[in-house]
PDB file of C-alpha atoms in Angstrom:
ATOM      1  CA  UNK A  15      21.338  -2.867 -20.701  1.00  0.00           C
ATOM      2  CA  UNK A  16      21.064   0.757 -20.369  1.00  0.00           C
ATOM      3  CA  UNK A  17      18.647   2.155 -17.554  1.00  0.00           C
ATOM      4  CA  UNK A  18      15.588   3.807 -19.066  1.00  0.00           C
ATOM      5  CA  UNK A  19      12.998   5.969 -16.781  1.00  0.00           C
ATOM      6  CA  UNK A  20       9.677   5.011 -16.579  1.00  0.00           C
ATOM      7  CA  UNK A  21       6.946   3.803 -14.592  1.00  0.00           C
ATOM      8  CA  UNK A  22       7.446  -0.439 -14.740  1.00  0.00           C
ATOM      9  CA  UNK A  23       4.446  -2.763 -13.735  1.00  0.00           C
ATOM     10  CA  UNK A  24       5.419  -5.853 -11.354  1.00  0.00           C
ATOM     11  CA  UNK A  25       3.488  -8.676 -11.943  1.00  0.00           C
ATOM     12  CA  UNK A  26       2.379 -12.043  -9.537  1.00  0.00           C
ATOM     13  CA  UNK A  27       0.578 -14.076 -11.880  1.00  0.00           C
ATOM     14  CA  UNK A  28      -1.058 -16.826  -9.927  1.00  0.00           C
ATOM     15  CA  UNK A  29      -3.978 -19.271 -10.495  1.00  0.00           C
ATOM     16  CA  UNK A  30      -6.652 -17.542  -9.118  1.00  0.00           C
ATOM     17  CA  UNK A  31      -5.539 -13.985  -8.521  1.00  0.00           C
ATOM     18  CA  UNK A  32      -2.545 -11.770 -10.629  1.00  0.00           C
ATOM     19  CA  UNK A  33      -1.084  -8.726  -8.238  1.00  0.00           C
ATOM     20  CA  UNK A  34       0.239  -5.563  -9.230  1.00  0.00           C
ATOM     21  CA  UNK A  35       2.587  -3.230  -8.438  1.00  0.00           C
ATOM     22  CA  UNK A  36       3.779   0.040 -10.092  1.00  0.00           C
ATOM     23  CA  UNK A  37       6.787   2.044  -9.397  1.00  0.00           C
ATOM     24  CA  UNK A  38       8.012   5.552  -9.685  1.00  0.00           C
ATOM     25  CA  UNK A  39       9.687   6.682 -12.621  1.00  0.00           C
ATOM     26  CA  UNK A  40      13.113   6.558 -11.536  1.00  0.00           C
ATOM     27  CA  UNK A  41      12.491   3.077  -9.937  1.00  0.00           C
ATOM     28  CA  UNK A  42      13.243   3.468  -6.351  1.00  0.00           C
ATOM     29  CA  UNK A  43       9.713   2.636  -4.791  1.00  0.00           C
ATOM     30  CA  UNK A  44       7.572  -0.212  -5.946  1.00  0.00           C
ATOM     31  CA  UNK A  45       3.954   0.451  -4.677  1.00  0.00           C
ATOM     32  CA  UNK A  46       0.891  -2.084  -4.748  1.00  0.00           C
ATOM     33  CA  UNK A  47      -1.174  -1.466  -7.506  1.00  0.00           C
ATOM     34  CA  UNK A  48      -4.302  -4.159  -7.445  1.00  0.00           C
ATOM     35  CA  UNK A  49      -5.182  -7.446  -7.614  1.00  0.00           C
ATOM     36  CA  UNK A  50      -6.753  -8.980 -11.000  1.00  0.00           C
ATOM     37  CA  UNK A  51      -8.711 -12.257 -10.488  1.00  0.00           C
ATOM     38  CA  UNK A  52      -8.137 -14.593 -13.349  1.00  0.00           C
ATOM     39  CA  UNK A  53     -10.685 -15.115 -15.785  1.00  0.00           C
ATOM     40  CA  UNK A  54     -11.685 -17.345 -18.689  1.00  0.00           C
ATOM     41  CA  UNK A  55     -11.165 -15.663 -21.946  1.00  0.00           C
ATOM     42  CA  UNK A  56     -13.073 -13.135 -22.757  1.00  0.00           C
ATOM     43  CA  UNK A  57     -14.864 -14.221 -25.900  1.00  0.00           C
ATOM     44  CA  UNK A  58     -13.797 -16.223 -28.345  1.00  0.00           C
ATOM     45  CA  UNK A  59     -10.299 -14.995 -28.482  1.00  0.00           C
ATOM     46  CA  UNK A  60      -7.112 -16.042 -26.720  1.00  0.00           C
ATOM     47  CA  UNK A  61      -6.943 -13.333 -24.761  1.00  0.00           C
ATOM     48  CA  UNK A  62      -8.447 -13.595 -21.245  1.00  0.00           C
ATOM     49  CA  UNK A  63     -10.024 -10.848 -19.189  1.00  0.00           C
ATOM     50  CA  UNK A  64      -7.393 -10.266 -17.011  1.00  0.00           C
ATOM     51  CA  UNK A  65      -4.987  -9.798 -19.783  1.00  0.00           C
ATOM     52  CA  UNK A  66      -6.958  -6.742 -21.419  1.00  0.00           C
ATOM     53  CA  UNK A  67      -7.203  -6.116 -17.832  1.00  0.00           C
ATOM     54  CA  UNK A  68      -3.583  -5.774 -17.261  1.00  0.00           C
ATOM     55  CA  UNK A  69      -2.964  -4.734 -20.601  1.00  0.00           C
ATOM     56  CA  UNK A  70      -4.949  -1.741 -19.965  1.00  0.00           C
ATOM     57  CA  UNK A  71      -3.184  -0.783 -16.937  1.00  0.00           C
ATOM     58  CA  UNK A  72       0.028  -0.778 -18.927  1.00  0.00           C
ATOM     59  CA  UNK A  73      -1.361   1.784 -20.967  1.00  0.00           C
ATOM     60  CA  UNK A  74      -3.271   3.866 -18.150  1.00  0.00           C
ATOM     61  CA  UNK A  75       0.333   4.450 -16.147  1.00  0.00           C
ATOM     62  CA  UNK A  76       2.510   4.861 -19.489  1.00  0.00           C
ATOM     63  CA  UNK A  77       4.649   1.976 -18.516  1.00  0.00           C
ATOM     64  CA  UNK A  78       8.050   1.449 -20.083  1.00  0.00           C
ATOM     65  CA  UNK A  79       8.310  -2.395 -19.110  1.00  0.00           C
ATOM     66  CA  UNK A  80       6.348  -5.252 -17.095  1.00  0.00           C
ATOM     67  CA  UNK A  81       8.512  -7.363 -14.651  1.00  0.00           C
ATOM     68  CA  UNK A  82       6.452 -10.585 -14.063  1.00  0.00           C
ATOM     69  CA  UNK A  83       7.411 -12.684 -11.424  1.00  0.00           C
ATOM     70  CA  UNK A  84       8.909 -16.617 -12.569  1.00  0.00           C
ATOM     71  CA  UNK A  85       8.569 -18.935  -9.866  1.00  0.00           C
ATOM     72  CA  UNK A  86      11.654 -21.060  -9.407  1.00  0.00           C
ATOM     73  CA  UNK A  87      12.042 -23.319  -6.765  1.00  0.00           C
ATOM     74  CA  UNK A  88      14.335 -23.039  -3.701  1.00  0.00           C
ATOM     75  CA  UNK A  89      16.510 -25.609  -5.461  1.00  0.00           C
ATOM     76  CA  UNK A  90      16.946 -23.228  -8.774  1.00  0.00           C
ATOM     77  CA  UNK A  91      14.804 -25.391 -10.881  1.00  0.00           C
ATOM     78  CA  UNK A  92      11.774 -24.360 -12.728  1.00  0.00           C
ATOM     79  CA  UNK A  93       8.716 -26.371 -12.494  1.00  0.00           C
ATOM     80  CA  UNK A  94       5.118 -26.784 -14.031  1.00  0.00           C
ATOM     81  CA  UNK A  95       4.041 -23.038 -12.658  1.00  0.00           C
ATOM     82  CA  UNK A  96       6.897 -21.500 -14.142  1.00  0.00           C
ATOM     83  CA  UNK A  97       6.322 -22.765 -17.142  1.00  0.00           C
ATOM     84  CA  UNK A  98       2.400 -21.524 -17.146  1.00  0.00           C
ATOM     85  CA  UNK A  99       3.973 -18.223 -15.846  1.00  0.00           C
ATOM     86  CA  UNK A 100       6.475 -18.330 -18.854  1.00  0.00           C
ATOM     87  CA  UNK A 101       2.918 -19.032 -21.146  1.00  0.00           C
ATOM     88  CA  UNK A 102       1.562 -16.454 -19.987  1.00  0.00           C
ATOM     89  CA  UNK A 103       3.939 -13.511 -20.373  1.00  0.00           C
ATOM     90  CA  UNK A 104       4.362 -15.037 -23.663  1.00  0.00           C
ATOM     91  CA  UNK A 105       0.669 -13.960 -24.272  1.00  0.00           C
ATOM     92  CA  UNK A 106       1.150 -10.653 -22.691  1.00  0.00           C
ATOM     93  CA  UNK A 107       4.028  -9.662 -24.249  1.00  0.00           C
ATOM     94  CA  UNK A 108       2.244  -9.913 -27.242  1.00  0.00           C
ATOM     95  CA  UNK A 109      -0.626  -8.405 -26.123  1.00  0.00           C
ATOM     96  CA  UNK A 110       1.529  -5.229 -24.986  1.00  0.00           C
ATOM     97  CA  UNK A 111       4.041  -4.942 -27.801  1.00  0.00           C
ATOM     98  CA  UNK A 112       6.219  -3.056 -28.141  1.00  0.00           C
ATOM     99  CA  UNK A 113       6.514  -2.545 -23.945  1.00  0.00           C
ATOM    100  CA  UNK A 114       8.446  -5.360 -22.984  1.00  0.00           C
ATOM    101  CA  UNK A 115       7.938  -8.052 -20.671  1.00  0.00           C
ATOM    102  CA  UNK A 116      11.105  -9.411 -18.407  1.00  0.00           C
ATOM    103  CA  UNK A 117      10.967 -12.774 -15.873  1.00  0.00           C
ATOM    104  CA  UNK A 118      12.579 -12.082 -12.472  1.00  0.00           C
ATOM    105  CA  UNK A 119      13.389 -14.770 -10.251  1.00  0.00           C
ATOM    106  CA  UNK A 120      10.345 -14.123  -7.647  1.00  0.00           C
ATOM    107  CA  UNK A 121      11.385 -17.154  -5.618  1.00  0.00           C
ATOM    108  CA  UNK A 122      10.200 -16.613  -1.929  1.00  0.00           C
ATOM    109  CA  UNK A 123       8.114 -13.588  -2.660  1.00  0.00           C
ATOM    110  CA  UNK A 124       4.932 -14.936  -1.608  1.00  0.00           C
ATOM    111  CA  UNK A 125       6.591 -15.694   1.815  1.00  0.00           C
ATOM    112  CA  UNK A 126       8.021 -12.726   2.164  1.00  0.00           C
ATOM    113  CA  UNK A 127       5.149 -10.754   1.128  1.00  0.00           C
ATOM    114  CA  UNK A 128       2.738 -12.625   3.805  1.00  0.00           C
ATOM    115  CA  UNK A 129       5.086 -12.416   6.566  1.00  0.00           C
ATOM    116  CA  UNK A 130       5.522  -8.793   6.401  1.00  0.00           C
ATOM    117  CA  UNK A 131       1.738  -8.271   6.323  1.00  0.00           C
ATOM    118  CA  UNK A 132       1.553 -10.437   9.397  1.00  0.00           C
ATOM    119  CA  UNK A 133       3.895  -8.264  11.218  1.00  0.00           C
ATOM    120  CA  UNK A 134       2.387  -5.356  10.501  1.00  0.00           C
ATOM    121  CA  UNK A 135      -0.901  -6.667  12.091  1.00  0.00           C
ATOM    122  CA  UNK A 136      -2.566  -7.960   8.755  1.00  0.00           C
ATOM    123  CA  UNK A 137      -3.854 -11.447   8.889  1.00  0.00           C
ATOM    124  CA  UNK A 138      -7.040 -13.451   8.051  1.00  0.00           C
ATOM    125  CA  UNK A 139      -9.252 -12.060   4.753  1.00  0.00           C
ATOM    126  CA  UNK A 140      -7.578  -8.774   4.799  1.00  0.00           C
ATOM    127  CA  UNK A 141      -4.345 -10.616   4.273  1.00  0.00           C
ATOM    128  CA  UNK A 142      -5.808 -12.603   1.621  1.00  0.00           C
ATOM    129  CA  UNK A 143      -6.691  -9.514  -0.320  1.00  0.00           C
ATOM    130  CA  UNK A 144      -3.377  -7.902  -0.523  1.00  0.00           C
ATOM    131  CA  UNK A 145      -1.247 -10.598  -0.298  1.00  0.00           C
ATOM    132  CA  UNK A 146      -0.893 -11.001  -4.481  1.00  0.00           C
ATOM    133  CA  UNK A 147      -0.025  -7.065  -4.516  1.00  0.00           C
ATOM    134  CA  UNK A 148       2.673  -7.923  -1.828  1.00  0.00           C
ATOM    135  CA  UNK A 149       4.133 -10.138  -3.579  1.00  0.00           C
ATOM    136  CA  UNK A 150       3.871  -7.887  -7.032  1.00  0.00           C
ATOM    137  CA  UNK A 151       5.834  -5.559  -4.823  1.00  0.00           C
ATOM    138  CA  UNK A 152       8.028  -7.711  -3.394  1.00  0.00           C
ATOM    139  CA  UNK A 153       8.845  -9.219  -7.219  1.00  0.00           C
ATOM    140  CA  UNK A 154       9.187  -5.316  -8.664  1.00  0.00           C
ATOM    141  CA  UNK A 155      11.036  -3.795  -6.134  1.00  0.00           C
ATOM    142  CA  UNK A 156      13.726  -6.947  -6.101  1.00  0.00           C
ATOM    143  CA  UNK A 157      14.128  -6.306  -9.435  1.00  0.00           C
ATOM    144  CA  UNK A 158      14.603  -2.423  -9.147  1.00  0.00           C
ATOM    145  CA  UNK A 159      17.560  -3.119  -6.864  1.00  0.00           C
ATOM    146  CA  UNK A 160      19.209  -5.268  -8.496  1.00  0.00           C
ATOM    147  CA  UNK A 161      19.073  -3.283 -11.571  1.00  0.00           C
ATOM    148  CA  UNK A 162      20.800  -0.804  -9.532  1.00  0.00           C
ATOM    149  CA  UNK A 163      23.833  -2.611  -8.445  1.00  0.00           C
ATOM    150  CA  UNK A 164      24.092  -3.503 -12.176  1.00  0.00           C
ATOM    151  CA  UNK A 165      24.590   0.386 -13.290  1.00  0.00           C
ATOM    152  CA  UNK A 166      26.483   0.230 -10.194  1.00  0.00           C
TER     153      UNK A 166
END
């Protein structure tokens, strides 16, 4: 696959929350965006708020692809979140057609994500708050570098 500039979306979908992060256009800095809280569908669609919500953030930064975390356990296996992840950027895929949607392996992320927050001093509520856009980050910029030692 042949690089293509373009701001990309990283994606942490979790139960209660979904964080975001956005990079540049050439892909070297992933940035946290914001954190969506999960909603019931809207009306009497299949499309739930926080997809229109996402969905519109796609189209406000002219993204060229979403990268949406897939929780795999340590042991490489994928279990019953990965498979609502897989579900859900399913839906959003369709939703955002044609910009693609991609899985990356986002295993550890979270952990990651909440220890560097607690070194830099951020613990408690405030952690709470930012911790899904760490981990969006975390997820997006992973997958930034490693489509970089691909092109090589």
């Amino acid at each position: 696959m042949t690089w293509t500039r373009g701001v990309r979306l990283g994606i942490d979908v979790g139960t209660v929350r979904i964080g975001v992060a956005v990079c540049d256009p050439d892909g070297i800095l992933a940035t946290p965006l914001v954190t969506v809280a999960r909603q019931a569908k809207a009306d009497d669609s299949d499309i739930s708020a926080d997809m229109v919500e996402i969905a519109r953030l796609v189209a406000d930064h002219g993204t060229v692809e979403v990268v949406v975390g897939l929780p795999i356990n340590l042991a490489g296996v994928e279990g019953p979140a990965a498979k609502h992840v897989r579900a859900y950027a399913d839906a959003l895929a369709g939703l955002i057609a044609p910009v693609p949607v991609v899985l990356a392996d986002e295993r550890m992320s979270t952990v990651t994500a909440t220890r560097r927050l607690a070194d830099r001093g951020v613990r408690g509520k405030r952690q709470r708050a930012v911790v899904d856009q760490a981990a969006a980050v975390e997820i997006l910029q992973g997958w930034l570098d490693a489509q970089r030692r691909r092109a090589g």
